Amino acid sequence: FDMFVLAFIERFFRPIYKKDDVVLGKKLGEGSFGSVYRVSLARKPSSKPADLVLKKATEYGAVEIWMNERVRRACANSCADFLYGFRETSSKKGAEYWLLWRFEGEATLADLMQSREFPYNVESLILREVQDLPKGLDRENRIILTIMRQLLFALDGLHSTGIVHRDIKPQNIIFSEGSRAFKIIDLGAAADLRVGINYIPKEFLLDPRYAAPEQYIMSTQTPSAPSAPVATALSPVLWQLNLPDRFDIYSVGLIFLQMAFPGLRSDNSLIQFNRQLKRCDYDLVSWRQSVEPRAGPELRKGFELLDLDGGIGWELLTSMVRFKARQRISAKTALAHPYFDREGLLALSFIQ
Ligand code: ADP
Ligand code: MG
């Protein structure tokens, strides 16, 4: 059955919102491509107003609506709940795109990581039983592991759908209070490779703090934006050849690094880390050799955490943050990495 027929039928039965239904609340974000507000929306005066998020976007809004519609059908749990997007023409600035999502929660991973309490401030949000373990590396590692598993799960959903996000960073990961899980937001820079939407990467959209070293997600040898039917036939092959999903894996690897190393959580220290890593030809092992001998307590703590259980965390990290995209692990393979078996091991060690 044709996807577009399905989409049409769904559109027909889904509620349609318009500008006048929306009551603007607090501004949540302001980027060069649009502004984001918390809004409430009442369709009937009697009903409880819905708690939503509105993005008023510029020209990239059209792509973002496309991506969110795809995600809604193919991997809804990976991203914030998308309700509806439309073109708004009555603004003085010309056409805008308006996008509406459910308000998932107050905090992004960036907000949570900024707290001195991290990762303990996340523990009761995502783990059912709070632990008897004393505060320490084991307990922190278990929380970080759970966050990583949720991020990779969401990312695997996107990648299996054929979408590369290209702007994975803590600011674009929202904690969903309803799902008690982290979800991905901000598909404004995403590429849908199965149909060639936004196929040519716009480098200027990429955040240099979290971007992988490759400038182009698809090699420059590949033909430029093919038309939809050709792209659908070709792209699985192109995907295999170029592994564009590994761009996101590098970014999520940097998030893993920041969670493990408190000293690398600020913007400035991440920028400094990126410089150091570049000097080491993007080889984490030589970076470690260069910094470990004169490491302060915050760096040492990160290495200790990753070295638990024979260094299984360090092994996972180094398989994500690599110069060559094809040497990076995929989200799906990473989910099967022994690092994530730790919980089972821990449970066993309690029984013994
Ligand atoms: P921008 O293009 O400005 O980066 P984002 O889509 O990342 O736009 O949204 C900006 C901010 O708005 C996010 O960092 C987050 O704090 C908040 N936000 C976005 N979507 C949601 C949502 N569904 N629920 C709660 N907060 C959200
Ligand atoms: Mg954002």
Coordinates of N, CA and C and ligand atoms in Angstrom, one line a residue, residues 167 169 171-172 185-186, ligand 2:
D167 N 22.9 16.2 14.2 CA 23.0 17.2 15.2 C 22.8 16.6 16.6
K169 N 23.5 16.0 20.2 CA 24.2 16.6 21.3 C 23.2 16.7 22.5
Q171 N 21.9 19.0 24.1 CA 20.9 20.0 24.0 C 19.7 19.5 23.2
N172 N 20.0 18.5 22.3 CA 18.9 17.9 21.5 C 18.4 16.6 22.0
I185 N 15.4 15.1 19.9 CA 14.6 16.2 19.3 C 15.4 16.9 18.2
D186 N 14.8 17.8 17.5 CA 15.5 18.7 16.6 C 16.0 18.0 15.3
Ligands
MG2 MG 18.3 22.1 19.2

